[in-house]
PDB file of C-alpha atoms and ligand atoms in Angstrom:
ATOM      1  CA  UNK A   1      78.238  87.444 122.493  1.00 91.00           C
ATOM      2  CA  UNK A   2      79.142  88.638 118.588  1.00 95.00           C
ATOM      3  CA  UNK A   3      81.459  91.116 119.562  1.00 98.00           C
ATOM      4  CA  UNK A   4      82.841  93.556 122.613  1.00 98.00           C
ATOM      5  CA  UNK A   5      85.678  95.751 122.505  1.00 98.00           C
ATOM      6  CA  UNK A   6      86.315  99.246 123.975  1.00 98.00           C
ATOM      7  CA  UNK A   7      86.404 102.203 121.293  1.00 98.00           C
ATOM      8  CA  UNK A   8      87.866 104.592 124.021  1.00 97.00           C
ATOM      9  CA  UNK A   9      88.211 104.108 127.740  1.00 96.00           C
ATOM     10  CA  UNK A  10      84.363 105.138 128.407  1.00 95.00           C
ATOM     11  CA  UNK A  11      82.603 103.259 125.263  1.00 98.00           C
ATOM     12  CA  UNK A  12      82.430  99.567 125.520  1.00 98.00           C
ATOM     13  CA  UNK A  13      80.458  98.014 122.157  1.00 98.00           C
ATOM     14  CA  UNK A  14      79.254  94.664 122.585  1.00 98.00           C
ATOM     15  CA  UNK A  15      76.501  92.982 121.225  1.00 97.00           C
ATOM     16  CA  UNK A  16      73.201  94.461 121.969  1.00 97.00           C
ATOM     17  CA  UNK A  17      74.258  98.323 121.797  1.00 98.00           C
ATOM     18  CA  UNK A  18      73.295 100.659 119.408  1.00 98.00           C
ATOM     19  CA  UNK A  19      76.174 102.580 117.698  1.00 98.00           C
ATOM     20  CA  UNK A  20      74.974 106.255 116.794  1.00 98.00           C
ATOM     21  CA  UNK A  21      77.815 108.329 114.331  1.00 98.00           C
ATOM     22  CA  UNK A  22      76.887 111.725 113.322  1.00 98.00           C
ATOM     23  CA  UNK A  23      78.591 114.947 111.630  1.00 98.00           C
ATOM     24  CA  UNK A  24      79.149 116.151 108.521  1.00 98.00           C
ATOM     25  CA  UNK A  25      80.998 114.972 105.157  1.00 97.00           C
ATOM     26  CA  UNK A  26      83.600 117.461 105.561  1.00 97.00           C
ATOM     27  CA  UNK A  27      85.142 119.352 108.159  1.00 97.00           C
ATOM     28  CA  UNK A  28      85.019 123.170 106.453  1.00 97.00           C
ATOM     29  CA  UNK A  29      85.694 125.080 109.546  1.00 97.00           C
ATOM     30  CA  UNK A  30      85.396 125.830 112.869  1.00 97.00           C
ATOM     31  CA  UNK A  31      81.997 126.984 113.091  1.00 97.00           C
ATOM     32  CA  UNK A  32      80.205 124.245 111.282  1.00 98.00           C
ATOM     33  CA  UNK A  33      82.031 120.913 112.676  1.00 98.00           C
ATOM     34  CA  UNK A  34      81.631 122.248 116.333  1.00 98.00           C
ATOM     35  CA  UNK A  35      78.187 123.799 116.292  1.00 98.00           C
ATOM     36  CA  UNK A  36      77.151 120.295 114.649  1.00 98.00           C
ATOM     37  CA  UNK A  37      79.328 118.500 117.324  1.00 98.00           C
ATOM     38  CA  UNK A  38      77.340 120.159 120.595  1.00 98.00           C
ATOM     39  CA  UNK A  39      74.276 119.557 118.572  1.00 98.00           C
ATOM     40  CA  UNK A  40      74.532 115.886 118.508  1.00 98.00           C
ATOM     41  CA  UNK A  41      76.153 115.539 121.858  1.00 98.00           C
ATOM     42  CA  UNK A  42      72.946 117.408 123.522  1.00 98.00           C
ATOM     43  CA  UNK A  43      71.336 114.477 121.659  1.00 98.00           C
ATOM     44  CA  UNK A  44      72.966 111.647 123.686  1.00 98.00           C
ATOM     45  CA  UNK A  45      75.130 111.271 120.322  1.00 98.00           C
ATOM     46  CA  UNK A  46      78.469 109.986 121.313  1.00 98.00           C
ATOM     47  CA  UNK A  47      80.680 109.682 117.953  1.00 98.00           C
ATOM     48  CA  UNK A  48      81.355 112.633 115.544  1.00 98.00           C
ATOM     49  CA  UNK A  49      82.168 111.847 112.108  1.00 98.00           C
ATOM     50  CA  UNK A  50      84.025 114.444 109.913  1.00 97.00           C
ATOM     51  CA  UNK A  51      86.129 114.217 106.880  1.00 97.00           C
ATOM     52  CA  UNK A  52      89.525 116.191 107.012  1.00 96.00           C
ATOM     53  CA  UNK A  53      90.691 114.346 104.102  1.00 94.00           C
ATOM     54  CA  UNK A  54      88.499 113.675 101.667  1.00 88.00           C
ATOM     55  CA  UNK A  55      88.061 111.391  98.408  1.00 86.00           C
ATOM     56  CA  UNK A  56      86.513 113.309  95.727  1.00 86.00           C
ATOM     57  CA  UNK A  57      84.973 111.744  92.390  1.00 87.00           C
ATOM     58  CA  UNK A  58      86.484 114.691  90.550  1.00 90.00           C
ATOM     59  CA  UNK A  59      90.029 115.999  91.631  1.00 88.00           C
ATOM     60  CA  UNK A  60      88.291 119.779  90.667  1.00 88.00           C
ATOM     61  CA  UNK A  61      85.729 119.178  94.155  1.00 90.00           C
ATOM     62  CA  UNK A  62      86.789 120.179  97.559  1.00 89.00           C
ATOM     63  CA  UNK A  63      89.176 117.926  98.809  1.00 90.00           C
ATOM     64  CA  UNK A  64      89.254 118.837 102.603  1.00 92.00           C
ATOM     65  CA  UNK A  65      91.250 120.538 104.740  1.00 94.00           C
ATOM     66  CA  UNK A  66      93.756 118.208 105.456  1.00 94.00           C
ATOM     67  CA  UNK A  67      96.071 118.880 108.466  1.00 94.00           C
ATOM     68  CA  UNK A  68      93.556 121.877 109.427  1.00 96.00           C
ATOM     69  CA  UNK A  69      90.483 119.708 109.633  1.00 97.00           C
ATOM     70  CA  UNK A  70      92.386 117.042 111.877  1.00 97.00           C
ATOM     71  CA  UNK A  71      93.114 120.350 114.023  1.00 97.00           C
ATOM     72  CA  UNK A  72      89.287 121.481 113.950  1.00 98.00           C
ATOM     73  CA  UNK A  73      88.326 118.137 115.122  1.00 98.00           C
ATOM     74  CA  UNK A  74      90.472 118.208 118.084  1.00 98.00           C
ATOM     75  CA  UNK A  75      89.070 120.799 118.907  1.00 98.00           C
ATOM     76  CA  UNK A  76      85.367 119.786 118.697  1.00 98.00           C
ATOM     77  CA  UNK A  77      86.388 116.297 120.651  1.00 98.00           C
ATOM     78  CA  UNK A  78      87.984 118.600 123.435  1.00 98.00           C
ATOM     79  CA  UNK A  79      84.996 121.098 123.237  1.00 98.00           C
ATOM     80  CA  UNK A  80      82.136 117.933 124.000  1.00 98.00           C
ATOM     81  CA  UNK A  81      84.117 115.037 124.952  1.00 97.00           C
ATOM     82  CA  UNK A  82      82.508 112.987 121.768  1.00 98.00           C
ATOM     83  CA  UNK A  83      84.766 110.652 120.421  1.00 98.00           C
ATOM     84  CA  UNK A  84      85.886 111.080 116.559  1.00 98.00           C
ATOM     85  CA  UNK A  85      86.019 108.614 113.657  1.00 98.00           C
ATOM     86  CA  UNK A  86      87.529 110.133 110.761  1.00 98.00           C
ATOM     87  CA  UNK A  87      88.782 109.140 107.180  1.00 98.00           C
ATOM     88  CA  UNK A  88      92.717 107.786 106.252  1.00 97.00           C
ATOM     89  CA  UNK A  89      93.451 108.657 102.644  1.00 96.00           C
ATOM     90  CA  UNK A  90      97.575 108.270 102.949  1.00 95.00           C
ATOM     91  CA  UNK A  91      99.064 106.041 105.385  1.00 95.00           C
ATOM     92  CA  UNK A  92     101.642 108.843 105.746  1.00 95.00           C
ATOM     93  CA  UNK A  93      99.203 110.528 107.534  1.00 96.00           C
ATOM     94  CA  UNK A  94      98.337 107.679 109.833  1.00 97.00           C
ATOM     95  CA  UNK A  95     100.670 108.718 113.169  1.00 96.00           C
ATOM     96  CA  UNK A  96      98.650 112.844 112.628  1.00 96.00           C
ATOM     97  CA  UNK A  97      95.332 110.915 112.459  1.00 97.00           C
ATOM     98  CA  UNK A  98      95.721 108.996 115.474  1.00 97.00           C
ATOM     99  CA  UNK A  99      96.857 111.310 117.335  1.00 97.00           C
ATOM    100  CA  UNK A 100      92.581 113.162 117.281  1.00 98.00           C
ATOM    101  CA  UNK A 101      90.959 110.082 115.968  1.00 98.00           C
ATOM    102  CA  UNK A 102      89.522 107.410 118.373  1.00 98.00           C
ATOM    103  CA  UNK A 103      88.358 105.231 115.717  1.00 98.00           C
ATOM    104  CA  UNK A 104      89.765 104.832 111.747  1.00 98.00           C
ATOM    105  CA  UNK A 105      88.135 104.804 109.176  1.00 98.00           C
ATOM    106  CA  UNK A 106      88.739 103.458 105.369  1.00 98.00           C
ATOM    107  CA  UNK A 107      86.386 104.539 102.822  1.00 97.00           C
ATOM    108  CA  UNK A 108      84.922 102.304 100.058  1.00 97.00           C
ATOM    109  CA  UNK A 109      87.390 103.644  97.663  1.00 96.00           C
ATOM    110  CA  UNK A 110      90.145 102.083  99.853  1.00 97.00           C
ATOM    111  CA  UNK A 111      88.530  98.984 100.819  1.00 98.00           C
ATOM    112  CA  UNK A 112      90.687  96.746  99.112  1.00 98.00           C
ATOM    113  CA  UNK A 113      93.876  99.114  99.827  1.00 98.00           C
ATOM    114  CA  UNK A 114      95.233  95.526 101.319  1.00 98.00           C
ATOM    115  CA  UNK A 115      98.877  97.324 102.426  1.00 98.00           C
ATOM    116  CA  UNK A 116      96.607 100.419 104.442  1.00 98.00           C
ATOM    117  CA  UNK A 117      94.464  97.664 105.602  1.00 98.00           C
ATOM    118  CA  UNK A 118      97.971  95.783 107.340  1.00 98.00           C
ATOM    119  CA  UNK A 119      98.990  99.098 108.406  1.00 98.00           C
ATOM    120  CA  UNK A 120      95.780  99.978 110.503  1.00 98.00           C
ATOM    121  CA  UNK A 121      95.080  96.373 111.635  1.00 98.00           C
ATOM    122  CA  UNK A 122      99.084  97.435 112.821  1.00 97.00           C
ATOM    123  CA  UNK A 123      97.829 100.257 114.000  1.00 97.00           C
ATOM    124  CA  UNK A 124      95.822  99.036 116.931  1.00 91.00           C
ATOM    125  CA  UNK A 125      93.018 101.238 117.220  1.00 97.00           C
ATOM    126  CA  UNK A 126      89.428 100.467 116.237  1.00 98.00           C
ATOM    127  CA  UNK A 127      88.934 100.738 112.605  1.00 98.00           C
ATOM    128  CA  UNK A 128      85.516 101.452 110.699  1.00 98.00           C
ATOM    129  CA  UNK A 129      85.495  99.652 107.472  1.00 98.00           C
ATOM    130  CA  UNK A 130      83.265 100.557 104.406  1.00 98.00           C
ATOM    131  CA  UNK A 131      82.619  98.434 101.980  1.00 98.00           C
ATOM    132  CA  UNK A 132      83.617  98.913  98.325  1.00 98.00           C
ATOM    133  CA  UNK A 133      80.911 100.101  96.418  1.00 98.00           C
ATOM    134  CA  UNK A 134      81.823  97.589  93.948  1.00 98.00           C
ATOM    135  CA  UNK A 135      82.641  94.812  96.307  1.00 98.00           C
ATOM    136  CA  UNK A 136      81.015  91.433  96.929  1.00 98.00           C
ATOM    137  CA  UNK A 137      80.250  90.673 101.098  1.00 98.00           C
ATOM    138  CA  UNK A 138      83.235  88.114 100.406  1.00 98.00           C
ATOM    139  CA  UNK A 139      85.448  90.740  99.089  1.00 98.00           C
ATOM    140  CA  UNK A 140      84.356  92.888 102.227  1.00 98.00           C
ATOM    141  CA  UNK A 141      84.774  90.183 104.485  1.00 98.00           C
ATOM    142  CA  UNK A 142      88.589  89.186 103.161  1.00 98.00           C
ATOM    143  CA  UNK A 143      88.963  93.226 103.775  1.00 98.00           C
ATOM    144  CA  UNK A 144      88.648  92.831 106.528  1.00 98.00           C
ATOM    145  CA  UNK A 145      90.454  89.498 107.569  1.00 98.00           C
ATOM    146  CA  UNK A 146      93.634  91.455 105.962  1.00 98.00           C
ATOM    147  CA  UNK A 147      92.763  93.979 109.393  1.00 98.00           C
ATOM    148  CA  UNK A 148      91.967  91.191 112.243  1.00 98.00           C
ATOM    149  CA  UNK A 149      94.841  88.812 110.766  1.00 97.00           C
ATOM    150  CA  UNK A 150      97.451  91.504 112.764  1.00 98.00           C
ATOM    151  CA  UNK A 151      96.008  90.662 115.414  1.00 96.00           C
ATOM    152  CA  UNK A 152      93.297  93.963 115.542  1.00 97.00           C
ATOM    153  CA  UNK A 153      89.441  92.489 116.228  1.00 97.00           C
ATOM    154  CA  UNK A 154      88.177  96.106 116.610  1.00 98.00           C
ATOM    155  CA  UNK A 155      86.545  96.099 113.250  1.00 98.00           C
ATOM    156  CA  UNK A 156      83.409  97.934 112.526  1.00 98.00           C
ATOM    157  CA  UNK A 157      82.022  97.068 109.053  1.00 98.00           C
ATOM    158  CA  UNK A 158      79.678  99.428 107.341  1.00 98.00           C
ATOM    159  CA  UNK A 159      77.065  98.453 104.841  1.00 98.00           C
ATOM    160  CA  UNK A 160      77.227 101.951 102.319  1.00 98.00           C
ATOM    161  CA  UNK A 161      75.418 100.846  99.541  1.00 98.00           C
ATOM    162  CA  UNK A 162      76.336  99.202  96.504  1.00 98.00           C
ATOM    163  CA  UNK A 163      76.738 100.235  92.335  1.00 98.00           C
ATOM    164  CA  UNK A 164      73.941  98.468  90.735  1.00 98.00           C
ATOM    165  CA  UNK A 165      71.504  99.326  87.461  1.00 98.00           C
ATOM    166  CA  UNK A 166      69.647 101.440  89.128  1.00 97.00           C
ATOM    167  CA  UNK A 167      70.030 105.105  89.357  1.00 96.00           C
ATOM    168  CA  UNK A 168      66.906 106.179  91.031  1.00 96.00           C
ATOM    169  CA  UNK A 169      69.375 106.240  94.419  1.00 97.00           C
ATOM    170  CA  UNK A 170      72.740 107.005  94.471  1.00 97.00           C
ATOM    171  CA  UNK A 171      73.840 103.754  95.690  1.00 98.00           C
ATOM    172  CA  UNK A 172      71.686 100.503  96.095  1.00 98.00           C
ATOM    173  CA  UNK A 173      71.988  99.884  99.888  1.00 98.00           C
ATOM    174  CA  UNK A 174      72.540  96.378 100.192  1.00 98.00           C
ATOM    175  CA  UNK A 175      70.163  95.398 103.121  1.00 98.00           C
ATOM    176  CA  UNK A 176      70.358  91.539 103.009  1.00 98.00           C
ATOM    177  CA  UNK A 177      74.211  92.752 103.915  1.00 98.00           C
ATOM    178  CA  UNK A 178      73.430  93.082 107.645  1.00 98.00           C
ATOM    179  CA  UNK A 179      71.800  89.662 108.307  1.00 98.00           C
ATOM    180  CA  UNK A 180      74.501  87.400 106.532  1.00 98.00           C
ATOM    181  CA  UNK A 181      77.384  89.749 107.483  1.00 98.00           C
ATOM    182  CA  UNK A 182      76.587  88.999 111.192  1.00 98.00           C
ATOM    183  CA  UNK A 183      75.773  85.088 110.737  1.00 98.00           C
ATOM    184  CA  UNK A 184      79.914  84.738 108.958  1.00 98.00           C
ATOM    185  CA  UNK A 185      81.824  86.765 111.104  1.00 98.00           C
ATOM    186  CA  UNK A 186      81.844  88.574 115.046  1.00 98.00           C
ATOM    187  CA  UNK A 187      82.176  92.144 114.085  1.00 98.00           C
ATOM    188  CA  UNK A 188      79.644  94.764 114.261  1.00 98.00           C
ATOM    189  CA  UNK A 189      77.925  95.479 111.491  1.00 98.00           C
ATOM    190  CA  UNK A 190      75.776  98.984 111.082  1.00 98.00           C
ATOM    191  CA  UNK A 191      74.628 100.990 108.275  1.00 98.00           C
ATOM    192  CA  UNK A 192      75.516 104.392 106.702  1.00 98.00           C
ATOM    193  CA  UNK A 193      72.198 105.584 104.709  1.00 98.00           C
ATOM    194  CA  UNK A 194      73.342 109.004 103.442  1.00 98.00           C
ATOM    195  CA  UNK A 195      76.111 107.946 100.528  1.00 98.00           C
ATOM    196  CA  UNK A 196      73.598 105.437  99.015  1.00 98.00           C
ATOM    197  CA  UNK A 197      70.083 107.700  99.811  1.00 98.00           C
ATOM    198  CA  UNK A 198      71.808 110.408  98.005  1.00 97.00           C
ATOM    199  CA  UNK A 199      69.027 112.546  98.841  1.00 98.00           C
ATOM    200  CA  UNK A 200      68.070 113.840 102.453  1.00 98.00           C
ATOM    201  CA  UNK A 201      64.397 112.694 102.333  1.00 98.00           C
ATOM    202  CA  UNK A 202      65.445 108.897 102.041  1.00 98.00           C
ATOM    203  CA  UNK A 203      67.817 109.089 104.733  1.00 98.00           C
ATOM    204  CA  UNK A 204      65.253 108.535 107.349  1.00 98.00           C
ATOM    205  CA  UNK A 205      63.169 105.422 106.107  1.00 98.00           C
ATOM    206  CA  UNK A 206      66.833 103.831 105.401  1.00 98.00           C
ATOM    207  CA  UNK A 207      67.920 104.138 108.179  1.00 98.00           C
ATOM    208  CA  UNK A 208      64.300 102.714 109.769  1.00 98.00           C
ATOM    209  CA  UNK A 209      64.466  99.446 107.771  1.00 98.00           C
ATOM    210  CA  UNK A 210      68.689  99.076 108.939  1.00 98.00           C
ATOM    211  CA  UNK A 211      67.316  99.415 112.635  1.00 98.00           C
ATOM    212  CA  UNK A 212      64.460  96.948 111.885  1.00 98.00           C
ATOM    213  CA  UNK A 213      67.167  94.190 109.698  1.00 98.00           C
ATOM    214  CA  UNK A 214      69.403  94.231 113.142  1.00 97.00           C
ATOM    215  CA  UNK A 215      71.617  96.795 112.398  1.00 98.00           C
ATOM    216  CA  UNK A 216      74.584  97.179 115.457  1.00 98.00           C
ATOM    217  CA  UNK A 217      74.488 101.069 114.564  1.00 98.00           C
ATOM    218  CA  UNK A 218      74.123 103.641 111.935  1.00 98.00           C
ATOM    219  CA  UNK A 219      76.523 106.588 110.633  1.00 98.00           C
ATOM    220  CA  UNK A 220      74.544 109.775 109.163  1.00 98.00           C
ATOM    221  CA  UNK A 221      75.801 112.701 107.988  1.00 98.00           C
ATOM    222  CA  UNK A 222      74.414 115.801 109.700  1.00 98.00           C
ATOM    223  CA  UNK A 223      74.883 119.791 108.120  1.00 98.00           C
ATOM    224  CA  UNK A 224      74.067 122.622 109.891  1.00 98.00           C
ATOM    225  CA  UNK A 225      72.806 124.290 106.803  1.00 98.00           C
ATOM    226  CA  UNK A 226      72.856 121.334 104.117  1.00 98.00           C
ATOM    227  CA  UNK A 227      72.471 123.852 101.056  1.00 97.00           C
ATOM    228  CA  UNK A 228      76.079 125.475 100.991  1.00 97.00           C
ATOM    229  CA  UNK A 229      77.955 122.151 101.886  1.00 97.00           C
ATOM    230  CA  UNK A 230      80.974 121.454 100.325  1.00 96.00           C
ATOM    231  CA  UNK A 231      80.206 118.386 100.066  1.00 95.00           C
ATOM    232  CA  UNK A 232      77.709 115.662  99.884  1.00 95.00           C
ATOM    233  CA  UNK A 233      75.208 118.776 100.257  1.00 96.00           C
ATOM    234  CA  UNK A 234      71.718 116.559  98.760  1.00 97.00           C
ATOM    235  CA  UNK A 235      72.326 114.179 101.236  1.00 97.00           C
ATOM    236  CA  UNK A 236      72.785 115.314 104.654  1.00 98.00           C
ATOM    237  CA  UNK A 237      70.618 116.197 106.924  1.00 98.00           C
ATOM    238  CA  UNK A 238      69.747 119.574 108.701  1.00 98.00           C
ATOM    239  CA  UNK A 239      70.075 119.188 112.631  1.00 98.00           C
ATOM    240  CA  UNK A 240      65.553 119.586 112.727  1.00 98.00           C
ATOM    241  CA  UNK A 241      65.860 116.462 110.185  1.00 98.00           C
ATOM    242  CA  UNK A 242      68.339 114.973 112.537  1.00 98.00           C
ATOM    243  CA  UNK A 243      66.079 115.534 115.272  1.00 98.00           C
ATOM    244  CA  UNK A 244      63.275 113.809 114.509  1.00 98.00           C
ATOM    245  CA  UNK A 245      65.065 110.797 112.684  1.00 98.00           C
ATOM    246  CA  UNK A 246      66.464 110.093 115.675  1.00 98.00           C
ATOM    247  CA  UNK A 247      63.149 110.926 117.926  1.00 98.00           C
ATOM    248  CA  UNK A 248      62.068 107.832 115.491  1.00 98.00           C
ATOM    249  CA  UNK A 249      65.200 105.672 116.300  1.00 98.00           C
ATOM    250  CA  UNK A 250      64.689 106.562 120.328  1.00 98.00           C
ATOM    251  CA  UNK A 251      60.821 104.420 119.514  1.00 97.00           C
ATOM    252  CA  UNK A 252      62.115 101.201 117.361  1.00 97.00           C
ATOM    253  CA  UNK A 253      65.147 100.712 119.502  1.00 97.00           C
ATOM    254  CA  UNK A 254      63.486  98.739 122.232  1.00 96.00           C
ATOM    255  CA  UNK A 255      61.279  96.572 119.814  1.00 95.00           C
ATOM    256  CA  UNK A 256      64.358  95.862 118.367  1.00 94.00           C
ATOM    257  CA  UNK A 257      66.201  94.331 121.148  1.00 93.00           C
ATOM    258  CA  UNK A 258      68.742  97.417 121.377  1.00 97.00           C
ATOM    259  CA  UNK A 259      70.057  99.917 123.656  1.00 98.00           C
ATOM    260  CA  UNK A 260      71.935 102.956 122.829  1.00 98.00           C
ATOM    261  CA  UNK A 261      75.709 103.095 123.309  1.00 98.00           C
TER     262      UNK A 261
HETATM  263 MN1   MN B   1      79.968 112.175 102.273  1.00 58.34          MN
END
């Protein structure tokens, strides 16, 4: 088997299991990160994503609501039992984080923030790792050893897209990522088709072909009402879009050798 390790006492990923990760960009309230939370667990979904810190292009955009969000999401993971990835921007707020978040995550912008990486592979709890936008699989892969080397194989690696010539998307996502990913190291690998889509309407044949290239999962981001996000608002999808994406998934799972976690 690739890989098997527990994300929280009641979800075991091994090889073979589908990893599903919704919820939105941001956390901007109450009202939006739960509503979108007991959407996606009535779907069988069983990891909310949600950004209480957030790294923003521009430091003029929202940049989350920090402490707050981390509260919101307690809240939400109380409220439908789903467990909760979220984002580390400091590692001085690493002890807050772990104290709602069942899984880590470092963003592409920190994916070669080698003393964060130490700290989380430290850390002990399962960490989602996206690769730089700028990075080479190599460069992911060494990312990551700079994790597992203290002695932390919980790694899940996510294939976000790439900065290439062309502008069309908003990332290049990196398909051939999946394939060689899996044949150099035993970590999951699974895809997040929102940052490099860009746009809502190419989030669903993405995330088609990463089911079809062996994916071990997929992260999406999912809006209630996608038009007055903070953040990321082109991108995600509404919970009808949501819906029938993942009515799609439910179909190419089996052909695909892969059960839902
Ligand atoms: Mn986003």
């Amino acid at each position: 088997m690739r890989f098997s390790f527990d994300l929280t006492d009641d979800l075991l990923f091994e090889e073979g299991k589908f990893l599903m990760i919704g919820g939105p960009c941001a956390v901007e309230d109450a009202e939006q990160t739960i509503s979108t939370a007991k959407y996606l667990k009535k779907l069988g979904i069983p990891v909310l994503r949600g950004g209480a810190f957030k790294p923003r292009t521009s430091p003029d955009s929202f940049q989350g609501l920090g402490l707050n969000g981390l509260e919101i999401l307690r809240q939400a993971k109380e409220e439908t039992g789903m467990a909760i990835v979220t984002e580390l921007m400091d590692t001085a707020d690493l002890k807050e984080l772990m104290s709602v978040s069942d899984i880590i995550q470092i963003g592409s912008r920190n994916c070669q923030n080698f003393p964060m990486l130490r700290k989380v592979g430290k850390a002990g709890k399962p960490v989602l790792l996206k690769r730089g936008f700028g990075n080479t699989i190599d460069e992911f892969l060494n990312a990551a050893k700079y994790i597992t080397r203290e002695g932390n194989n919980k790694v899940i690696l996510v294939e976000r897209g790439i900065r290439t010539f062309e502008t069309s998307t908003r990332f290049t996502l990196e398909i051939s990522a999946v394939p060689v990913i899996q044949e150099r190291v035993d970590l999951p690998v699974i895809v997040d088709p929102s940052h490099p889509a860009g746009i809502a309407r190419y989030v669903a044949p993405l995330s088609r072909a990463s089911v079809a290239v062996g994916a071990d999962g997929l992260m999406i981001e999912v809006h209630p009402d996608p038009p007055r996000a903070k953040s990321d608002s082109q991108q995600q999808l509404d919970f009808n879009q949501f819906k029938s994406l993942k009515d799609e998934i439910d179909r190419l799972l089996p052909v695909c050798n892969r059960i839902y976690l």
